PDB file of C-alpha atoms and ligand atoms in Angstrom:
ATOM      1  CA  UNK B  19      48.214 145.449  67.705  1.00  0.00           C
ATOM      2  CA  UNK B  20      50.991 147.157  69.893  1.00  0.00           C
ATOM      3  CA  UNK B  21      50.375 145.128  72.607  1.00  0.00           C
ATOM      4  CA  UNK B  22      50.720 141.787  70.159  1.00  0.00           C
ATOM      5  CA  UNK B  23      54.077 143.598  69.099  1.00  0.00           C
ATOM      6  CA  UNK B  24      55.936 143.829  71.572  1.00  0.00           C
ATOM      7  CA  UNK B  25      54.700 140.413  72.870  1.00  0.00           C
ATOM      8  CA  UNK B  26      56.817 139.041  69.879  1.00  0.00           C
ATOM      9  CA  UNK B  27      59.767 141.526  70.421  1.00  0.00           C
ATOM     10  CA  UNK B  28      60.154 139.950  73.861  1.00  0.00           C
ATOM     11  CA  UNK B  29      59.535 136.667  72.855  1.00  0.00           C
ATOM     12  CA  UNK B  30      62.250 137.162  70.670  1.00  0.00           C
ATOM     13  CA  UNK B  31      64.791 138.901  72.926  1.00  0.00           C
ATOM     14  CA  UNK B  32      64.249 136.233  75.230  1.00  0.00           C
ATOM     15  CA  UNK B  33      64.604 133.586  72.484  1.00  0.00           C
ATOM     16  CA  UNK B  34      67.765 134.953  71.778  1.00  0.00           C
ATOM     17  CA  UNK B  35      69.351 135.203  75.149  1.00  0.00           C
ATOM     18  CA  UNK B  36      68.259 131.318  75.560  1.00  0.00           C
ATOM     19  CA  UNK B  37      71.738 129.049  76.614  1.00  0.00           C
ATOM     20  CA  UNK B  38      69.775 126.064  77.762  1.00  0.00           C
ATOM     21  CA  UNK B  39      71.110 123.426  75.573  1.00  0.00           C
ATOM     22  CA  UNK B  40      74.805 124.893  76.435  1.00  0.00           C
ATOM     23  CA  UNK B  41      73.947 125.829  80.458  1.00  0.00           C
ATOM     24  CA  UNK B  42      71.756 123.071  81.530  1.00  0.00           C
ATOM     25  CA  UNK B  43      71.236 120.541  79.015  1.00  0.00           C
ATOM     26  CA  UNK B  44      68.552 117.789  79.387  1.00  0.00           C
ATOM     27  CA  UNK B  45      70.067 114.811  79.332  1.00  0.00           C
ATOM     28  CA  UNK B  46      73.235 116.117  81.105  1.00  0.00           C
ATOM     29  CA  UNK B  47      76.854 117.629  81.213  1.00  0.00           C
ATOM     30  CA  UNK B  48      77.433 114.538  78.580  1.00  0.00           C
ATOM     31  CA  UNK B  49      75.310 116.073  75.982  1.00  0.00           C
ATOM     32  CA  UNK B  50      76.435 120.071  76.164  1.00  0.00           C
ATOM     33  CA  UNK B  51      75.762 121.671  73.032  1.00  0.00           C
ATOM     34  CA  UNK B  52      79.520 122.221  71.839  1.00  0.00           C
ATOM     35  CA  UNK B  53      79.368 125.675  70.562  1.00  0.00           C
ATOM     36  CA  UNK B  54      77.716 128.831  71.696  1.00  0.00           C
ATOM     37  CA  UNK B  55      74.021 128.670  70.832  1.00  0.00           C
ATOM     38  CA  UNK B  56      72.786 131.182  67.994  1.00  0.00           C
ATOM     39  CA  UNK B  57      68.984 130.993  67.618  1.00  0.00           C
ATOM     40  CA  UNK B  58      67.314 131.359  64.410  1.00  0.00           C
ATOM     41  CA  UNK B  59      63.833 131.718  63.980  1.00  0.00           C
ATOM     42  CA  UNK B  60      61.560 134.448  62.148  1.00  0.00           C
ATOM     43  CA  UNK B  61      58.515 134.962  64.215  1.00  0.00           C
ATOM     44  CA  UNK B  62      56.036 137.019  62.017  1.00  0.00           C
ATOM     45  CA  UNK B  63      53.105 139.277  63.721  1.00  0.00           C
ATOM     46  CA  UNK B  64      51.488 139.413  60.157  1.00  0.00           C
ATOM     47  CA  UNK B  65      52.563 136.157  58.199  1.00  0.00           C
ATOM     48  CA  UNK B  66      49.555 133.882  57.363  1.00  0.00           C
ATOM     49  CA  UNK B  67      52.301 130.745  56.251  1.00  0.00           C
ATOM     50  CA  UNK B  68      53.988 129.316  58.722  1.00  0.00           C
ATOM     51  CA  UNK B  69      57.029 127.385  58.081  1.00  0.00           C
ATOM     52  CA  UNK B  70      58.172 124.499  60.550  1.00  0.00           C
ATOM     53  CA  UNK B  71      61.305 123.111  59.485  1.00  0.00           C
ATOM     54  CA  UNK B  72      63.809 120.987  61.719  1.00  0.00           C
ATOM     55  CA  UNK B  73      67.008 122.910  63.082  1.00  0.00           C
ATOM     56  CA  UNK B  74      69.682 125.078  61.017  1.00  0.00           C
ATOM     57  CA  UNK B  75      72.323 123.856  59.700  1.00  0.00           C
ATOM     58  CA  UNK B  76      76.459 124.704  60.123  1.00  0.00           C
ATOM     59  CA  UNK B  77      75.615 127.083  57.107  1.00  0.00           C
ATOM     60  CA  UNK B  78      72.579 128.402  58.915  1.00  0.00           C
ATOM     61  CA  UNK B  79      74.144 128.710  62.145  1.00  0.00           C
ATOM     62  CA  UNK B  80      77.164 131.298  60.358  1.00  0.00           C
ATOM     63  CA  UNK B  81      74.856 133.437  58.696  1.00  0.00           C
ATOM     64  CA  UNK B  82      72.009 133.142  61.313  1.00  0.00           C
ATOM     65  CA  UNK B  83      69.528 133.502  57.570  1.00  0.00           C
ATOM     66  CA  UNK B  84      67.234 130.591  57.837  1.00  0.00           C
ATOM     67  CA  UNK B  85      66.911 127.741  54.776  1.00  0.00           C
ATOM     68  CA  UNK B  86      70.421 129.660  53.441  1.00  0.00           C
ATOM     69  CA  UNK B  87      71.445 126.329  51.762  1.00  0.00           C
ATOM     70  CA  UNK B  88      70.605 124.042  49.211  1.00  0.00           C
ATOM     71  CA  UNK B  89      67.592 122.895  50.879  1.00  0.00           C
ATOM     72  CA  UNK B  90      66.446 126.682  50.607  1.00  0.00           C
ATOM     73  CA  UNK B  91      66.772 126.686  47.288  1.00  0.00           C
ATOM     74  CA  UNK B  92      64.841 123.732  46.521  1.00  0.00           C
ATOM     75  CA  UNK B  93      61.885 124.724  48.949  1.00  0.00           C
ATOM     76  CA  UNK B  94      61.442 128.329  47.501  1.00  0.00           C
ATOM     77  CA  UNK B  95      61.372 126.048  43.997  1.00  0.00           C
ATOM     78  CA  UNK B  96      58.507 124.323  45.749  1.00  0.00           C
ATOM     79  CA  UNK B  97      56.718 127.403  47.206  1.00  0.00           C
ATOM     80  CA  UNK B  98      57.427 129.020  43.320  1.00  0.00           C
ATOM     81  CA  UNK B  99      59.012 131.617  45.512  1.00  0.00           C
ATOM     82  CA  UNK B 100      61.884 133.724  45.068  1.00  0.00           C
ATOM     83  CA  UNK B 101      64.333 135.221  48.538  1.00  0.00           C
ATOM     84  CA  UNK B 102      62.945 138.198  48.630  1.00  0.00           C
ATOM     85  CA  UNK B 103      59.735 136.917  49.130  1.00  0.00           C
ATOM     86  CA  UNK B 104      60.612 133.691  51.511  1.00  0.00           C
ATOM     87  CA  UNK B 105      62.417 136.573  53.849  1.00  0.00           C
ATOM     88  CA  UNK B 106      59.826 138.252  54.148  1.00  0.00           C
ATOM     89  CA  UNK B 107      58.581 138.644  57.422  1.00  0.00           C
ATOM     90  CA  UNK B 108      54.600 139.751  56.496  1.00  0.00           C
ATOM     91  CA  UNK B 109      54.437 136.620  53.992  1.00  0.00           C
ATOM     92  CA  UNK B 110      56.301 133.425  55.832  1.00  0.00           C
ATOM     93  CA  UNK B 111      56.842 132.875  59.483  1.00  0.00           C
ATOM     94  CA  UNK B 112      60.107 130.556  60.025  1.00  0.00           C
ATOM     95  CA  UNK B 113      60.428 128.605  62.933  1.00  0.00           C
ATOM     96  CA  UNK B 114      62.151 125.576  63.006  1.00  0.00           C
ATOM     97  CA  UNK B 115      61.503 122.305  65.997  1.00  0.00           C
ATOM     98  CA  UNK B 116      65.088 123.305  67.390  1.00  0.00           C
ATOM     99  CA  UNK B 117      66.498 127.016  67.010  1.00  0.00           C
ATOM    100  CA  UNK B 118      69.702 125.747  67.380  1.00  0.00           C
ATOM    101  CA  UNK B 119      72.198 124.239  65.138  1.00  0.00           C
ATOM    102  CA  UNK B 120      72.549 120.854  67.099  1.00  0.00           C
ATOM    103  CA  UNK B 121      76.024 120.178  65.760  1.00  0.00           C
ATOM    104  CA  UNK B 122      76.726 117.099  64.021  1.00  0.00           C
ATOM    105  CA  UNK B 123      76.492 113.073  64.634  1.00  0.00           C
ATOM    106  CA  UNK B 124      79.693 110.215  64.824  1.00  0.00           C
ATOM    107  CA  UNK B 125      79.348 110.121  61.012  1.00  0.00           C
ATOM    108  CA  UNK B 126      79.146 113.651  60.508  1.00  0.00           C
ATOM    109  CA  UNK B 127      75.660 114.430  59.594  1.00  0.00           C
ATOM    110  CA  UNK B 128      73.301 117.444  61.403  1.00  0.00           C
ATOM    111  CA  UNK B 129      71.855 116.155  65.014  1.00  0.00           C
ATOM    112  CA  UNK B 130      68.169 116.096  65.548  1.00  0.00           C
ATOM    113  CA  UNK B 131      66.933 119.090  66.656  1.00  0.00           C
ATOM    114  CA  UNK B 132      67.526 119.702  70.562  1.00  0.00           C
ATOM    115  CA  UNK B 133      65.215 118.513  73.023  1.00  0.00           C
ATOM    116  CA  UNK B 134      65.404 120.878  75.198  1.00  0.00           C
ATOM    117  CA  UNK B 135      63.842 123.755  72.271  1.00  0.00           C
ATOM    118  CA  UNK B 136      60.471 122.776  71.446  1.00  0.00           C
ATOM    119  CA  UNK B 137      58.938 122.202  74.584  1.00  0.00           C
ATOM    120  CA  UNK B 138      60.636 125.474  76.231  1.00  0.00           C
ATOM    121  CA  UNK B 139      59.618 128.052  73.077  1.00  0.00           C
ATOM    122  CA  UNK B 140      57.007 126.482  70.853  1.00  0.00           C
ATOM    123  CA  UNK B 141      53.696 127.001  72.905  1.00  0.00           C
ATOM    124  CA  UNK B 142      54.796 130.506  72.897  1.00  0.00           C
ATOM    125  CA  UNK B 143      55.630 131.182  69.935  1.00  0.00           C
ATOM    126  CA  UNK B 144      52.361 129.901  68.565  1.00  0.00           C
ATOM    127  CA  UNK B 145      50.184 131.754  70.707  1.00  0.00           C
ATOM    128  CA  UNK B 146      52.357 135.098  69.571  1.00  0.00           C
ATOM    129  CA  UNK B 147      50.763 134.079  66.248  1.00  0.00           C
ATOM    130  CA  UNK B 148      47.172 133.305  65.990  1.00  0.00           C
ATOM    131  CA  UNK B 149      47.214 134.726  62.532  1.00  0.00           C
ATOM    132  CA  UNK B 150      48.699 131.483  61.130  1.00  0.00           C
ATOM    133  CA  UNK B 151      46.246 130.151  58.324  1.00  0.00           C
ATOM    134  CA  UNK B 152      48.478 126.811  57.164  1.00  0.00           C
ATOM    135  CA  UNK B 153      51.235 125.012  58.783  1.00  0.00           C
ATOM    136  CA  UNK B 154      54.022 123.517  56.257  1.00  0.00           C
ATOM    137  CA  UNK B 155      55.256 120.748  58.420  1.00  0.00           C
ATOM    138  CA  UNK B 156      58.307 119.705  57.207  1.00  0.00           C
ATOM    139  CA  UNK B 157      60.146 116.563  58.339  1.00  0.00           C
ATOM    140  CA  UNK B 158      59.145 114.277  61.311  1.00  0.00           C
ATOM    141  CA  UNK B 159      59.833 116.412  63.880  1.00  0.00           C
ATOM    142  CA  UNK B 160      57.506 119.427  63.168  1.00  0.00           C
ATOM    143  CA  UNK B 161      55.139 116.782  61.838  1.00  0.00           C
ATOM    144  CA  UNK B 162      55.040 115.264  65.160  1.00  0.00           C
ATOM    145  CA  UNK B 163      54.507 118.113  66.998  1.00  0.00           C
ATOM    146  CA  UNK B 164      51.918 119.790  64.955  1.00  0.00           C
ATOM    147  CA  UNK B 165      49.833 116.710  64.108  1.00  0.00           C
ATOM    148  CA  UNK B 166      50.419 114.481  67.418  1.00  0.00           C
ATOM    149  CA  UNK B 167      48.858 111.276  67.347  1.00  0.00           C
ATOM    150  CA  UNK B 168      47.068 112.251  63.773  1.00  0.00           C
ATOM    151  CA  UNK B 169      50.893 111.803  62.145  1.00  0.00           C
ATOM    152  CA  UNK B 170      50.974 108.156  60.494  1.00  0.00           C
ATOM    153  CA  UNK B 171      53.907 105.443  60.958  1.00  0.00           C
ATOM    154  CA  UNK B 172      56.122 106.923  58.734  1.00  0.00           C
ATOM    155  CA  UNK B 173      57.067 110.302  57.103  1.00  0.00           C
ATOM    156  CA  UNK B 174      55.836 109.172  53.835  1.00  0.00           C
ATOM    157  CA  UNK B 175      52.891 107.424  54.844  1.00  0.00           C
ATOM    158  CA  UNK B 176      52.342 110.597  56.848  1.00  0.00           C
ATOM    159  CA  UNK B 177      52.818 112.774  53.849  1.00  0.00           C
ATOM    160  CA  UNK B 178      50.734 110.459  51.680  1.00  0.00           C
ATOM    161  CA  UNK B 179      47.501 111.323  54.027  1.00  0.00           C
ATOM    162  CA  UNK B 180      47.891 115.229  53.445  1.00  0.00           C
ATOM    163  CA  UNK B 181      44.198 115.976  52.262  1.00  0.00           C
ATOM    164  CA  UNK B 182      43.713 114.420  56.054  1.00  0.00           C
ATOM    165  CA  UNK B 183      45.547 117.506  57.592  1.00  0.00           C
ATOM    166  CA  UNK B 184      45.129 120.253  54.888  1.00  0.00           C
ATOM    167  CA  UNK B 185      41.227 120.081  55.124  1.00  0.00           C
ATOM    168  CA  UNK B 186      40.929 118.884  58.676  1.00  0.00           C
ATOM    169  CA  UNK B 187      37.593 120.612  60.076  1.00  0.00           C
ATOM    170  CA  UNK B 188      39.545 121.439  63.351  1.00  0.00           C
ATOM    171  CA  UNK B 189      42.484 123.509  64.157  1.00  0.00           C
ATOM    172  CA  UNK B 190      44.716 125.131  62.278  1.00  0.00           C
ATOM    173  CA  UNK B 191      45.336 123.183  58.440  1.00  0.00           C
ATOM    174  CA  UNK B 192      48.715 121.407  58.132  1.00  0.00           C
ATOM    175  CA  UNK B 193      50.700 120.405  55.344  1.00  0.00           C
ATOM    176  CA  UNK B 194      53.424 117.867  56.027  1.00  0.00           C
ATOM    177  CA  UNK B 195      56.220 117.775  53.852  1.00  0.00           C
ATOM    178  CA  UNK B 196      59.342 115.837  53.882  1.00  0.00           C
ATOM    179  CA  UNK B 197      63.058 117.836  54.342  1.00  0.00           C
ATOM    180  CA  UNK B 198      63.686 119.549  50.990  1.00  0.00           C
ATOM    181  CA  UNK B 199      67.195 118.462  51.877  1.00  0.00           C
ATOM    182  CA  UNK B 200      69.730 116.675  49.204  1.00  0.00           C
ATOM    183  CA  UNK B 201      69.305 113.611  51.150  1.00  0.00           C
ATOM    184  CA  UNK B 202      65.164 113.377  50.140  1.00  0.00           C
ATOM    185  CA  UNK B 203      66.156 113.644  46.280  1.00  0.00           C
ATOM    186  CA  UNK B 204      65.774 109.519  45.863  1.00  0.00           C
ATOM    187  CA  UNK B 205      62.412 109.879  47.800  1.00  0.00           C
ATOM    188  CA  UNK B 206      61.519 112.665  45.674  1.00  0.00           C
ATOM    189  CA  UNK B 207      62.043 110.375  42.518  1.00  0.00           C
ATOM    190  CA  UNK B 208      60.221 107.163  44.189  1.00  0.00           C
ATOM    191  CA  UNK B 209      57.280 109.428  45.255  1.00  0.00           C
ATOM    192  CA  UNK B 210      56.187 111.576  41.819  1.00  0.00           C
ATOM    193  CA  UNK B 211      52.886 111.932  43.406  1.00  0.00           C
ATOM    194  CA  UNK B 212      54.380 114.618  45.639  1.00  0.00           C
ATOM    195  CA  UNK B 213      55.230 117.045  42.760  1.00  0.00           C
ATOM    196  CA  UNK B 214      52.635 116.134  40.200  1.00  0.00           C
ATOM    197  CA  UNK B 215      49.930 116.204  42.827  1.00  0.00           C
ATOM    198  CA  UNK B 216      50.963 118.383  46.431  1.00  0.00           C
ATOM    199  CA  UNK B 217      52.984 120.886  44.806  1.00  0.00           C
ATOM    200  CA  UNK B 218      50.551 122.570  43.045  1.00  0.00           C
ATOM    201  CA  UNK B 219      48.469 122.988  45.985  1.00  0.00           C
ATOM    202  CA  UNK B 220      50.764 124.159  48.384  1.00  0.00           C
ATOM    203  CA  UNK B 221      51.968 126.446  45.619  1.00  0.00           C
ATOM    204  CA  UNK B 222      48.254 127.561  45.418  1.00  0.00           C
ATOM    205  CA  UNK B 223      47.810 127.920  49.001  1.00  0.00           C
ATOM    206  CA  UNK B 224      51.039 130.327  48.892  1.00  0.00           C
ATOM    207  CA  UNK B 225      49.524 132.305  46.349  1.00  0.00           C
ATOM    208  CA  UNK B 226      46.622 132.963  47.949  1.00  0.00           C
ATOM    209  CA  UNK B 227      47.867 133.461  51.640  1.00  0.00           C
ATOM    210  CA  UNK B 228      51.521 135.351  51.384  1.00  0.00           C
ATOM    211  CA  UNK B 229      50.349 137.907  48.426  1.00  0.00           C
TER     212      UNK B 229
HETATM  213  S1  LIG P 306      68.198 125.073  70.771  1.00  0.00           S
HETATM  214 FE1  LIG P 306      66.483 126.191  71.706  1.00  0.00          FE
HETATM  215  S2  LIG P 306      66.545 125.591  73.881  1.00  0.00           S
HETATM  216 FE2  LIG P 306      68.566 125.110  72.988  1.00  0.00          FE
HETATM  217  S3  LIG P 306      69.816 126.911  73.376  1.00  0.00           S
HETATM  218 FE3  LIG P 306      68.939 127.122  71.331  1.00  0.00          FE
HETATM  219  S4  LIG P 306      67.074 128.351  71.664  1.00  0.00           S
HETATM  220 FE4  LIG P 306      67.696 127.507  73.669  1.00  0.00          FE
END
């Protein structure tokens, strides 16, 4: 138990010392990440739930709090969860495809997640938690990398198969879900199915593995 401690304290001192995307960025001087990186990531030693979102936001990135936005809000609605509970560290791993906010696009919305963070960290940081029970996938990013070549065409078609990944017989269960995000509201709307039908299941699954 000590030893799978401080396994994660390093991990996480080293996570936080990371400057790759500034220092020696992938794809070149060209694509420097403009601002000085801030990593933000809750990697849990006791957390059954863990929580793959995309990359922080500008918000995110000031007060280094994961999901501290609007999207937050509406994913604790869909866990039936309130803060105290989504920061905690024993009930909900956080670890989003890029720890990094990414800065923002020609028409001024977030960047994908970086390149560069997934493949460095997120081998690591999931063998620092074998305790993880259920994956909640969100977005096509974490949905590719957890489910690989199982993840359908698109994100809805991808979220449409979740009984596919939530009872698989193999690995560790995965929910996808799309980006709780402002921008998803219309989907939301077109896709009732998601709340009549998922929610209620992932909100049992919380129940029974974060208290
Ligand atoms: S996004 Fe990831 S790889 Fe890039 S600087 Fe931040 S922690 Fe390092």
């Amino acid at each position: 138990m000590l030893e799978k401690q401080e396994q994660i304290s390093t991990l996480r001192q080293d996570i936080a010392r990371c400057r790759i995307c500034r220092d020696a960025p992938l794809k070149g001087d060209t694509d420097r990440l403009p601002h000085e990186p801030r990593p933000v990531a809750v990697i849990s030693g006791a957390a059954k739930i863990l929580i793959a979102g995309q990359a922080p936001g500008l918000r995110v990135h000031e007060s280094g709090l994961p999901f501290n936005d609007a999207s937050g809000n509406r994913l604790r609605d869909w866990l039936n969860v309130d803060r105290d509970s989504f920061y905690d560290a024993d009930k909900f791993a956080i670890v989003p495809m890029g720890f990094c906010f990414p800065g923002y696009d020609a028409k001024g919305s977030d960047l994908p997640p970086r390149l560069e963070c997934a493949p460095r960290w997120r081998d690591s940081v999931m063998q620092a938690m074998p305790q993880i029970e259920l994956i909640l996938a969100i977005g096509q990013y974490a949905q590719s990398w957890h489910l690989g070549q199982r993840r359908m065409k698109t994100m809805t078609e991808t979220v449409q198969n979740w009984r596919s990944y939530r009872y698989a017989n193999s690995g560790v269960p995965v929910l996808p879900l799309p980006h709780p995000s402002w921008r998803n509201s219309a989907w939301l709307k077109k896709n009732p199915w998601f709340e009549d039908i998922l929610l209620p299941i992932l909100r049992q699954d919380v129940e029974r593995l974060a208290f």
